Tab-separated table of C-alpha atoms in Angstrom:
chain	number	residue	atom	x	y	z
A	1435	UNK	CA	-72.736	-45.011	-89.219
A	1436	UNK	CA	-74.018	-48.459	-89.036
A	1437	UNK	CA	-75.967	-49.126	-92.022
A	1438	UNK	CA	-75.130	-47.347	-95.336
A	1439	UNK	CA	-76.657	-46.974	-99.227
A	1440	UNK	CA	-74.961	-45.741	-102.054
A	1441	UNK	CA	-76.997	-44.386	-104.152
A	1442	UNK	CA	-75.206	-43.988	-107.874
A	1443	UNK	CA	-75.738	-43.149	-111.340
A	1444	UNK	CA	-74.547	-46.001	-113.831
A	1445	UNK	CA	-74.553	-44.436	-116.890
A	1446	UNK	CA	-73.542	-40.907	-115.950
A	1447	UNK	CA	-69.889	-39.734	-116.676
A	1448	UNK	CA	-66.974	-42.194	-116.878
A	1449	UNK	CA	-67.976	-45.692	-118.495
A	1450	UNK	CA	-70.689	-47.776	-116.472
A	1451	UNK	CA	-68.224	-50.676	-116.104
A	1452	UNK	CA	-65.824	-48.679	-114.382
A	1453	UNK	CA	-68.482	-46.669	-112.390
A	1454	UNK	CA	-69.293	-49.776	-111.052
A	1455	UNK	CA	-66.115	-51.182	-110.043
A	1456	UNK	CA	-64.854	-47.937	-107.856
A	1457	UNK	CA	-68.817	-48.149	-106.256
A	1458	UNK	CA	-67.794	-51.508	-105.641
A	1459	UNK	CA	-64.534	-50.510	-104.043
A	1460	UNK	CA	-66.297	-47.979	-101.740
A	1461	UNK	CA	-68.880	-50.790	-100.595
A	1462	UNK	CA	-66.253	-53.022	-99.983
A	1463	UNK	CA	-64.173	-50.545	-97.948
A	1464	UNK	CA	-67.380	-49.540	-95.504
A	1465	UNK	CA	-68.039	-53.285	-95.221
A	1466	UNK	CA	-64.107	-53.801	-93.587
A	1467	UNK	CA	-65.109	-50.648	-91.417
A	1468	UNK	CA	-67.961	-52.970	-90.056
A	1469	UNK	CA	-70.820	-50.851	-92.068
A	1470	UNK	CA	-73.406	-52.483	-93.163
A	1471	UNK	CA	-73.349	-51.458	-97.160
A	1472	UNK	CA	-76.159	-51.822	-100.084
A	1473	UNK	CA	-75.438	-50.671	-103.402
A	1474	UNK	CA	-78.270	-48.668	-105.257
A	1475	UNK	CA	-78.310	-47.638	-109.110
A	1476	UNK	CA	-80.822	-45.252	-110.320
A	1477	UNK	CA	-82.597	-46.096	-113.169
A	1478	UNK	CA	-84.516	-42.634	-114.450
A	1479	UNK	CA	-84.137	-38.883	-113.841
A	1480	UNK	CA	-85.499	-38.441	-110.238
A	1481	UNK	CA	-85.077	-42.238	-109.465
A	1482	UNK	CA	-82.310	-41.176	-106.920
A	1483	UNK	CA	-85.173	-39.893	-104.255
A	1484	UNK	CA	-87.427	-42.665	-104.415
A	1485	UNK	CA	-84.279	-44.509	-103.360
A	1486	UNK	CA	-82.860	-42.876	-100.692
A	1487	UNK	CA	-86.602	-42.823	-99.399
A	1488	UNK	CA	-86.825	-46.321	-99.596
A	1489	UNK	CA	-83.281	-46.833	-98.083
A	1490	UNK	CA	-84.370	-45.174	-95.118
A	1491	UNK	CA	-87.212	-46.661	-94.642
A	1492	UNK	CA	-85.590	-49.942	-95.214
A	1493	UNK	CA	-83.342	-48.706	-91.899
A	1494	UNK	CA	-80.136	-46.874	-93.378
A	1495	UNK	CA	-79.142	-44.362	-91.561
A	1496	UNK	CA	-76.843	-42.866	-93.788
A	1497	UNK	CA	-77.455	-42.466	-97.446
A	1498	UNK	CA	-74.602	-41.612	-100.031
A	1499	UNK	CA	-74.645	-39.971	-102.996
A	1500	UNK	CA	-72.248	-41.306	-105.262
A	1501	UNK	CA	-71.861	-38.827	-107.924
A	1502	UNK	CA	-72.022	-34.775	-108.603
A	1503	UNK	CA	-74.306	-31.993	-107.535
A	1504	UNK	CA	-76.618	-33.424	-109.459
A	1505	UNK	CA	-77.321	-36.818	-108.027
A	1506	UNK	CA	-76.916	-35.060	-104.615
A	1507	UNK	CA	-79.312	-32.833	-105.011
A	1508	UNK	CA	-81.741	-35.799	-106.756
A	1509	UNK	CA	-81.128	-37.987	-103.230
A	1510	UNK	CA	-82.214	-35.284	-100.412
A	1511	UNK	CA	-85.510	-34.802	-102.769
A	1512	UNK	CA	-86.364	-37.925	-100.683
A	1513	UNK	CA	-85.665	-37.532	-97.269
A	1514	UNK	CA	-86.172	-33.678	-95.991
A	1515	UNK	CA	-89.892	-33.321	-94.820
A	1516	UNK	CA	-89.767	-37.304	-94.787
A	1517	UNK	CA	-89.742	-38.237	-90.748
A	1518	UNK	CA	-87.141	-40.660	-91.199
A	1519	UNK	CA	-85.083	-37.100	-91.980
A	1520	UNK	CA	-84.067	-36.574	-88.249
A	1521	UNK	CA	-82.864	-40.111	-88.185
A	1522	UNK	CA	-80.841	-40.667	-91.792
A	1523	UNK	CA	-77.880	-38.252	-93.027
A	1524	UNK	CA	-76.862	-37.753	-95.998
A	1525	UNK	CA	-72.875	-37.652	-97.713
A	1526	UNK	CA	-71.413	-37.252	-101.158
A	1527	UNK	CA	-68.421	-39.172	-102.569
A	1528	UNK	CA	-67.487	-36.872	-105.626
A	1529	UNK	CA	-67.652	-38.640	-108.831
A	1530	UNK	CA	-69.540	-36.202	-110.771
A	1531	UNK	CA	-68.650	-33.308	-113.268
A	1532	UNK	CA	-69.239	-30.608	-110.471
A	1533	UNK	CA	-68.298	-31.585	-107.111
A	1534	UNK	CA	-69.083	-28.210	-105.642
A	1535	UNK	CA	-70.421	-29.874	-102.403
A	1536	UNK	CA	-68.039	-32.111	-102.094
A	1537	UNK	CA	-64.970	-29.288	-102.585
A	1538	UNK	CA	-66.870	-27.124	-100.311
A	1539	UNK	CA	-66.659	-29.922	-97.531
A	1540	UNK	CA	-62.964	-30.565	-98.254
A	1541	UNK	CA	-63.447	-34.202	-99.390
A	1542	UNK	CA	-60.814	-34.936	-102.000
A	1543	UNK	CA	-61.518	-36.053	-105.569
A	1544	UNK	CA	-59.805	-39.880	-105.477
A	1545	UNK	CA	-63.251	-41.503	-104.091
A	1546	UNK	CA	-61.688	-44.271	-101.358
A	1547	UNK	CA	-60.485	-41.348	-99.828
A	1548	UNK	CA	-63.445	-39.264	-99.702
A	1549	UNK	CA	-65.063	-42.327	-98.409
A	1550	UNK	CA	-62.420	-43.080	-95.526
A	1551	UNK	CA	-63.221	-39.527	-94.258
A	1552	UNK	CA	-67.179	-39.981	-94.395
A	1553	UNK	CA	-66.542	-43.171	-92.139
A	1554	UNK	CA	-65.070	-40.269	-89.320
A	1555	UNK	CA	-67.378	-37.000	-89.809
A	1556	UNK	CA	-69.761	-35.569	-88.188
A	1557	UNK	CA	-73.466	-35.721	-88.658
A	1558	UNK	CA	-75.283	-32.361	-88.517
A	1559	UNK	CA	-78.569	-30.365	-89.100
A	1560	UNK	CA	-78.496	-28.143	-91.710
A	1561	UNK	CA	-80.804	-25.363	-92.832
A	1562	UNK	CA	-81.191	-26.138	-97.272
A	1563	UNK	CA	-82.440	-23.891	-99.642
A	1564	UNK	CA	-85.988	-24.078	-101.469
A	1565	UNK	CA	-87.123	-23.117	-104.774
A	1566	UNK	CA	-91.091	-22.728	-105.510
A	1567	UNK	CA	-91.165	-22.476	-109.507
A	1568	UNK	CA	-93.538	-23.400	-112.046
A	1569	UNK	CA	-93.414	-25.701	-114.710
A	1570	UNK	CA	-93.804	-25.439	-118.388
A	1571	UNK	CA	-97.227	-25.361	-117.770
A	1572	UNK	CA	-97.939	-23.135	-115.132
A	1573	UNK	CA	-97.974	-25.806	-112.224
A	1574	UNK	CA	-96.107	-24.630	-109.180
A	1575	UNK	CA	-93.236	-27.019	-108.222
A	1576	UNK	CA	-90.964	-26.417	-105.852
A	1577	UNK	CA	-87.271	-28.156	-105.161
A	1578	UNK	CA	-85.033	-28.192	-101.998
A	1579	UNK	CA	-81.453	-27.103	-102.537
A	1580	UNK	CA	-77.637	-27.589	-100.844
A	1581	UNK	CA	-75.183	-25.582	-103.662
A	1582	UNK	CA	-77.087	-22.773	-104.825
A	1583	UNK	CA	-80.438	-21.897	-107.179
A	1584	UNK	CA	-80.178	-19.527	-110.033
A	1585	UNK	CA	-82.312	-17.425	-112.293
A	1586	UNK	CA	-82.082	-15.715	-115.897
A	1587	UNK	CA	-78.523	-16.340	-117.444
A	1588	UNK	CA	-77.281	-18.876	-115.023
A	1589	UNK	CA	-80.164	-20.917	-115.330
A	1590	UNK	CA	-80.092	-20.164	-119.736
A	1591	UNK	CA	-76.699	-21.629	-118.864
A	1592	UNK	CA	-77.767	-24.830	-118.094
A	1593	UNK	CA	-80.290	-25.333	-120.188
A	1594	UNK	CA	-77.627	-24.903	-123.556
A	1595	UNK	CA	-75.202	-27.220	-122.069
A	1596	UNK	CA	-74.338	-30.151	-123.732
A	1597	UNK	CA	-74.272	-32.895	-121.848
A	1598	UNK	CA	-72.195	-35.289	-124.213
A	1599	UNK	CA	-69.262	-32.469	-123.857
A	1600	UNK	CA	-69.544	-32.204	-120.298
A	1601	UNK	CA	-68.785	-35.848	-120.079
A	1602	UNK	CA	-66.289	-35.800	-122.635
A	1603	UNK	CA	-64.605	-33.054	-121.172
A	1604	UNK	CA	-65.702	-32.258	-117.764
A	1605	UNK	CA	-65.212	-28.809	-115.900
A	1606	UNK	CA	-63.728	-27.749	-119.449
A	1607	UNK	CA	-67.001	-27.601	-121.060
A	1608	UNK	CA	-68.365	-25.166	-118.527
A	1609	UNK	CA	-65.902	-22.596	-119.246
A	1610	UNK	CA	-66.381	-23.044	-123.047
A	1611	UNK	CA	-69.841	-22.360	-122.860
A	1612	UNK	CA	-69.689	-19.281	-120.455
A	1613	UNK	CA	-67.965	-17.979	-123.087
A	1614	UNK	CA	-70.443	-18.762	-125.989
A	1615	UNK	CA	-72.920	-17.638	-123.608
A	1616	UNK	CA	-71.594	-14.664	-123.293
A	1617	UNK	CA	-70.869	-14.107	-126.934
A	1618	UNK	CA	-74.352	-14.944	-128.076
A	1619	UNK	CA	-77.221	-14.309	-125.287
A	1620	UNK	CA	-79.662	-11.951	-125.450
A	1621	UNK	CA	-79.622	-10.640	-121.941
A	1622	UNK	CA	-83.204	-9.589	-120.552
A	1623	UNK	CA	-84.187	-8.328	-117.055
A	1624	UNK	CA	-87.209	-9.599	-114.741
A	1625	UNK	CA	-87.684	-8.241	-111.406
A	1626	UNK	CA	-86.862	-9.377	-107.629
A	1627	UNK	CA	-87.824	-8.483	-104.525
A	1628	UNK	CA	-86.061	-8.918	-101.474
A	1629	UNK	CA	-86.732	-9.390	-97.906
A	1630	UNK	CA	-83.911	-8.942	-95.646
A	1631	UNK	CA	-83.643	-9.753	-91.750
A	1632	UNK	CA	-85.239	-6.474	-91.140
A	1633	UNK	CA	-88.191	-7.713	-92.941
A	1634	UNK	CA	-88.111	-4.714	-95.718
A	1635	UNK	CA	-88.889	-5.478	-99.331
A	1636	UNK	CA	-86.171	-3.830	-101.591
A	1637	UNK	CA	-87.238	-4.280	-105.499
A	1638	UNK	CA	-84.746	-4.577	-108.531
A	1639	UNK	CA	-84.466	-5.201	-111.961
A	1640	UNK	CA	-81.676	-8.146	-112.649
A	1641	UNK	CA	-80.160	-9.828	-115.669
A	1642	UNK	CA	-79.041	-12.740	-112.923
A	1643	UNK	CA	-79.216	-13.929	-109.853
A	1644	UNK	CA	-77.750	-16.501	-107.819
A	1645	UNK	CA	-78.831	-17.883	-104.160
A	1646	UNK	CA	-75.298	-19.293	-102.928
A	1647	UNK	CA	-75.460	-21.877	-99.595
A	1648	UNK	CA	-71.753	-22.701	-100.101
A	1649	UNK	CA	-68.465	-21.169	-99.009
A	1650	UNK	CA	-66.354	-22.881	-101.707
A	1651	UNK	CA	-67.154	-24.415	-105.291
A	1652	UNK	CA	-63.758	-25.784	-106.161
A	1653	UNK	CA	-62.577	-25.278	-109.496
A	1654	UNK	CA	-61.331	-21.701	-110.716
A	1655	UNK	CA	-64.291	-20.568	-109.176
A	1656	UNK	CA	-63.202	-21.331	-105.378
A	1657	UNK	CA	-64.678	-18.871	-103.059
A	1658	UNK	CA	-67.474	-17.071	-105.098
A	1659	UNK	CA	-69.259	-15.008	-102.028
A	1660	UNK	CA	-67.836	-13.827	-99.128
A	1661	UNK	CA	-70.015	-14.941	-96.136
A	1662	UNK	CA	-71.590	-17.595	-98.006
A	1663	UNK	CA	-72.036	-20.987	-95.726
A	1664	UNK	CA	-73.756	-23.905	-95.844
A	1665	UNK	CA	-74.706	-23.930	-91.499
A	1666	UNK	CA	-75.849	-19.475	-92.373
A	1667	UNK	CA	-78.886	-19.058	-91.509
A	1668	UNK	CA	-79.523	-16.510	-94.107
A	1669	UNK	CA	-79.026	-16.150	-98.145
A	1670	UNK	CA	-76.188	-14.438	-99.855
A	1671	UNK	CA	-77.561	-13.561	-103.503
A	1672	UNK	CA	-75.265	-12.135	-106.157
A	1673	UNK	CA	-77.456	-10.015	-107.821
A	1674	UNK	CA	-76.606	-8.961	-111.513
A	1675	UNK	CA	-78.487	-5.554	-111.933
A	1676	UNK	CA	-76.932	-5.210	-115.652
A	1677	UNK	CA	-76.961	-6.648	-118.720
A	1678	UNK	CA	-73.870	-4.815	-120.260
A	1679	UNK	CA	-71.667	-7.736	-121.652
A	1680	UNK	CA	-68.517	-5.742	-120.710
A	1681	UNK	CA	-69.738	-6.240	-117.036
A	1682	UNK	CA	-70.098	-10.157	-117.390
A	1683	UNK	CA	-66.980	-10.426	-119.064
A	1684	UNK	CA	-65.390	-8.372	-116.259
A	1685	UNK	CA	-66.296	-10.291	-113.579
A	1686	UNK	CA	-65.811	-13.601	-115.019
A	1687	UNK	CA	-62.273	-12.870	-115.412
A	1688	UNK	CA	-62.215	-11.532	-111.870
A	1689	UNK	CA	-63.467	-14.580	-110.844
A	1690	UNK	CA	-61.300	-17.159	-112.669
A	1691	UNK	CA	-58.354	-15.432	-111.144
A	1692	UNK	CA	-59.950	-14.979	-107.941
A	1693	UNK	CA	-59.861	-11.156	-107.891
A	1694	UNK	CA	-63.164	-10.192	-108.605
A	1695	UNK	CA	-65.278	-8.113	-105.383
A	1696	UNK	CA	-68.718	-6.376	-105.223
A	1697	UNK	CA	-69.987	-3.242	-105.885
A	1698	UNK	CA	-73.202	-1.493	-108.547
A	1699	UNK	CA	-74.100	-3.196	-110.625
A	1700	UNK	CA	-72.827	-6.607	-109.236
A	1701	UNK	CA	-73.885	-6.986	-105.746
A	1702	UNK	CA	-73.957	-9.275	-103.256
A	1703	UNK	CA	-77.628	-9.046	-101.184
A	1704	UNK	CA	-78.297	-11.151	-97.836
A	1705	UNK	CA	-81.589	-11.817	-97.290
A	1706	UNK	CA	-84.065	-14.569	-96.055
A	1707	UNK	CA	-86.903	-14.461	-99.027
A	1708	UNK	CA	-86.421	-13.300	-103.211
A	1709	UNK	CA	-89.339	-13.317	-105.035
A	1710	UNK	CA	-88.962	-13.403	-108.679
A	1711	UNK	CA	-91.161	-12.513	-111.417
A	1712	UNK	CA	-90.679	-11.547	-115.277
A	1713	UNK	CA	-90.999	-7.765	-116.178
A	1714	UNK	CA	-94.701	-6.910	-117.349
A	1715	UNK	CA	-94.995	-7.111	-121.167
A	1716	UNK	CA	-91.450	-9.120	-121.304
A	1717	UNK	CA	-90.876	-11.543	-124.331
A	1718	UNK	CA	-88.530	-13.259	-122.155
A	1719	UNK	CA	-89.654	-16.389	-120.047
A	1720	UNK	CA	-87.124	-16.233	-117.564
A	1721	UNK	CA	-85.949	-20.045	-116.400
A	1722	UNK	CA	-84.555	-21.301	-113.178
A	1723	UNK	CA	-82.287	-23.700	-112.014
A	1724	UNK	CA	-81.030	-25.448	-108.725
A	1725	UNK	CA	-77.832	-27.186	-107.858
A	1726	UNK	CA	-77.297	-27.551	-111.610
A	1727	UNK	CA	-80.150	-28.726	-112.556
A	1728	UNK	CA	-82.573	-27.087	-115.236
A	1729	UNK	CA	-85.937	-27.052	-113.280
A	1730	UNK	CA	-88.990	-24.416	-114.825
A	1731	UNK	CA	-89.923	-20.953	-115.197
A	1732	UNK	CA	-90.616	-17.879	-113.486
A	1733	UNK	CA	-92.825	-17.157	-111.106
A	1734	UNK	CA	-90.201	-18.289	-108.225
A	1735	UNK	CA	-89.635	-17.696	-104.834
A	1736	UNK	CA	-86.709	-18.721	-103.449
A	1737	UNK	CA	-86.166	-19.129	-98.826
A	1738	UNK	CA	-84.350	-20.897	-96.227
A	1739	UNK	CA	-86.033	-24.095	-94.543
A	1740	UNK	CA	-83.956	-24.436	-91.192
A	1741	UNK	CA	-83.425	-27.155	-89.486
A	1742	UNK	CA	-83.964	-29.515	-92.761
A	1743	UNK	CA	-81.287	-32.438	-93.493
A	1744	UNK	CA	-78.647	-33.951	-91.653
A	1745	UNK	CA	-75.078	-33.763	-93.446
A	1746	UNK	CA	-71.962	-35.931	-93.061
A	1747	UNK	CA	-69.634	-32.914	-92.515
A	1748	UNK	CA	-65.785	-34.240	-92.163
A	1749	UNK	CA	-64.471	-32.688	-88.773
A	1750	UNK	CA	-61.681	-30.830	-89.756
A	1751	UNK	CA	-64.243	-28.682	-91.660
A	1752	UNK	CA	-66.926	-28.209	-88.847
A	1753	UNK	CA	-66.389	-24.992	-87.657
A	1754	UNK	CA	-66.408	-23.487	-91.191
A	1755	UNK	CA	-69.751	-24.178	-91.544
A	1756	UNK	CA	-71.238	-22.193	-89.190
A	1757	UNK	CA	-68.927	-19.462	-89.710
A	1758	UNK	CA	-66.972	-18.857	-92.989
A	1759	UNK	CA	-64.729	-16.551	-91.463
A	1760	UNK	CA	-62.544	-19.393	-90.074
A	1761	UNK	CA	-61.405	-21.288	-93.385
């Protein structure tokens, strides 16, 4: 690591002033390491790719997101499929909401700490996740993910919560509305079809699903899917083939307390491809998401692109990359 941006988000979360200051702090703590370090706001929604791009370009070869899943998932937008991709990794310093990432990597909350340990880790290739969708009006888009991409009530999820309380009162909020959620939502099913490594389609009905690339979110949620890791070269969906609320509730619990397993009619599918698509004749439009972020509609299809991004991985947490068993 010899030249490094920090890519942040001024006016998300905790008050822009302070934001600033710990950015600051971070900068200042690379530059005594002998790093050369820019500091780069974003300025729009999306702003955060066209900025790592340039930072790249511009001869980083490191880029840091400075924030959540969110602004994460905003930066690598810019640089896989980009050639300078091979030459530029990418880190997160948690200061976001969700830190899923960054708990998954074992990189503590207090952000000059996270930082000391990017200034040791490893860089390595990682396969991402990718999410062809289409938009609200019936363009096909399609995002790159890290955490995991959802459809049907996760990505409803997202798309009710209130930003202004998830500032106010962070990982709180999420609970509170999984809750109303669960109360109040209509749940509807659209179909999937998976390919697995033997290359057979197998076709369901689902309420939910959820594409998980991570091992463990933090949080009460912690280790959500056996198997799951960010170096597999495969996808472990949880695949909700229900939409009995006793069910939800059930396995909400389970997982807030870190008890909850799999078995009909909550399963957990690997796979390599999921093609989704809304049930013929369906008054439901059936939304996605990725990493958090509220994206389009159904038709999706949802794969593995290997070899895609280079990740600052701290070393104690190497081998539990490539194989989950060892954490």
């Amino acid at each position: 690591m010899r030249r490094v941006a920090l890519i942040y988000n001024p006016f998300s979360g905790m008050s822009q002033h302070r934001r600033a200051a710990i950015v600051e702090n971070i900068a200042a703590l690379f530059e005594a390491s002998g790093v050369q370090t820019r500091i780069l706001a974003t300025t729009s929604p999306g702003s955060a790719a066209t900025l790592a791009l340039q930072a790249a370009e511009d001869g980083c070869d490191t880029v840091i997101a400075c924030g959540g899943d969110g602004t994460i998932h905003e930066a690598m937008q810019g640089l896989i499929g980009h050639p300078t991709a091979h030459i530029t990794a990418i880190g997160v310093i948690p200061m976001g909401t969700a830190n899923a990432l960054a708990a998954d990597l074992g990189l503590p909350n207090a952000s000059l700490k996270a930082a000391q340990m990017l200034l040791h880790a490893d860089p390595i290739r990682m396969p991402v996740g990718r999410i062809l969708f289409h938009d609200v009006d019936g363009a096909e888009q399609s995002r790159y993910f890290i955490v995991a991409a959802g459809v049907g009530v996760d990505a409803h999820f997202f798309s009710q919560l209130d930003p202004r309380l998830k500032h106010r009162f962070g990982y709180a909020a999420y609970m509170v509305q999984a809750l109303r959620l669960w109360a109040t939502h209509t749940f509807s099913m659209f179909s999937a079809t998976f390919t697995g490594c033997d290359k057979q389609p197998h076709q369901h009905e689902l309420s939910q699903l959820l594409a998980v690339r991570i091992g463990n979110f933090g949080g009460m949620v912690r280790k959500l899917v056996p198997g799951a890791a960010l170096g597999s070269s495969t996808l472990r969906i949880i695949a909700f083939k229900t939409t009995s609320r006793l069910h939800y509730l059930r396995f909400m619990i389970a997982v807030w307390f870190a008890r909850h397993t799999y078995a009909h009619p909550i399963d957990v599918i690997e796979c390599t491809t999921v093609d989704c698509r809304d049930l013929p004749h369906s008054p439901t439009r059936h939304r996605v998401e990725a990493d958090g972020e509220l994206l389009g509609y159904l038709p999706a299809r949802i794969k593995l692109v290997p070899d895609a991004l280079t990740l600052l991985v701290p070393q104690k947490v190497n081998s539990h990359i490539t194989d989950p068993n060892s954490r």
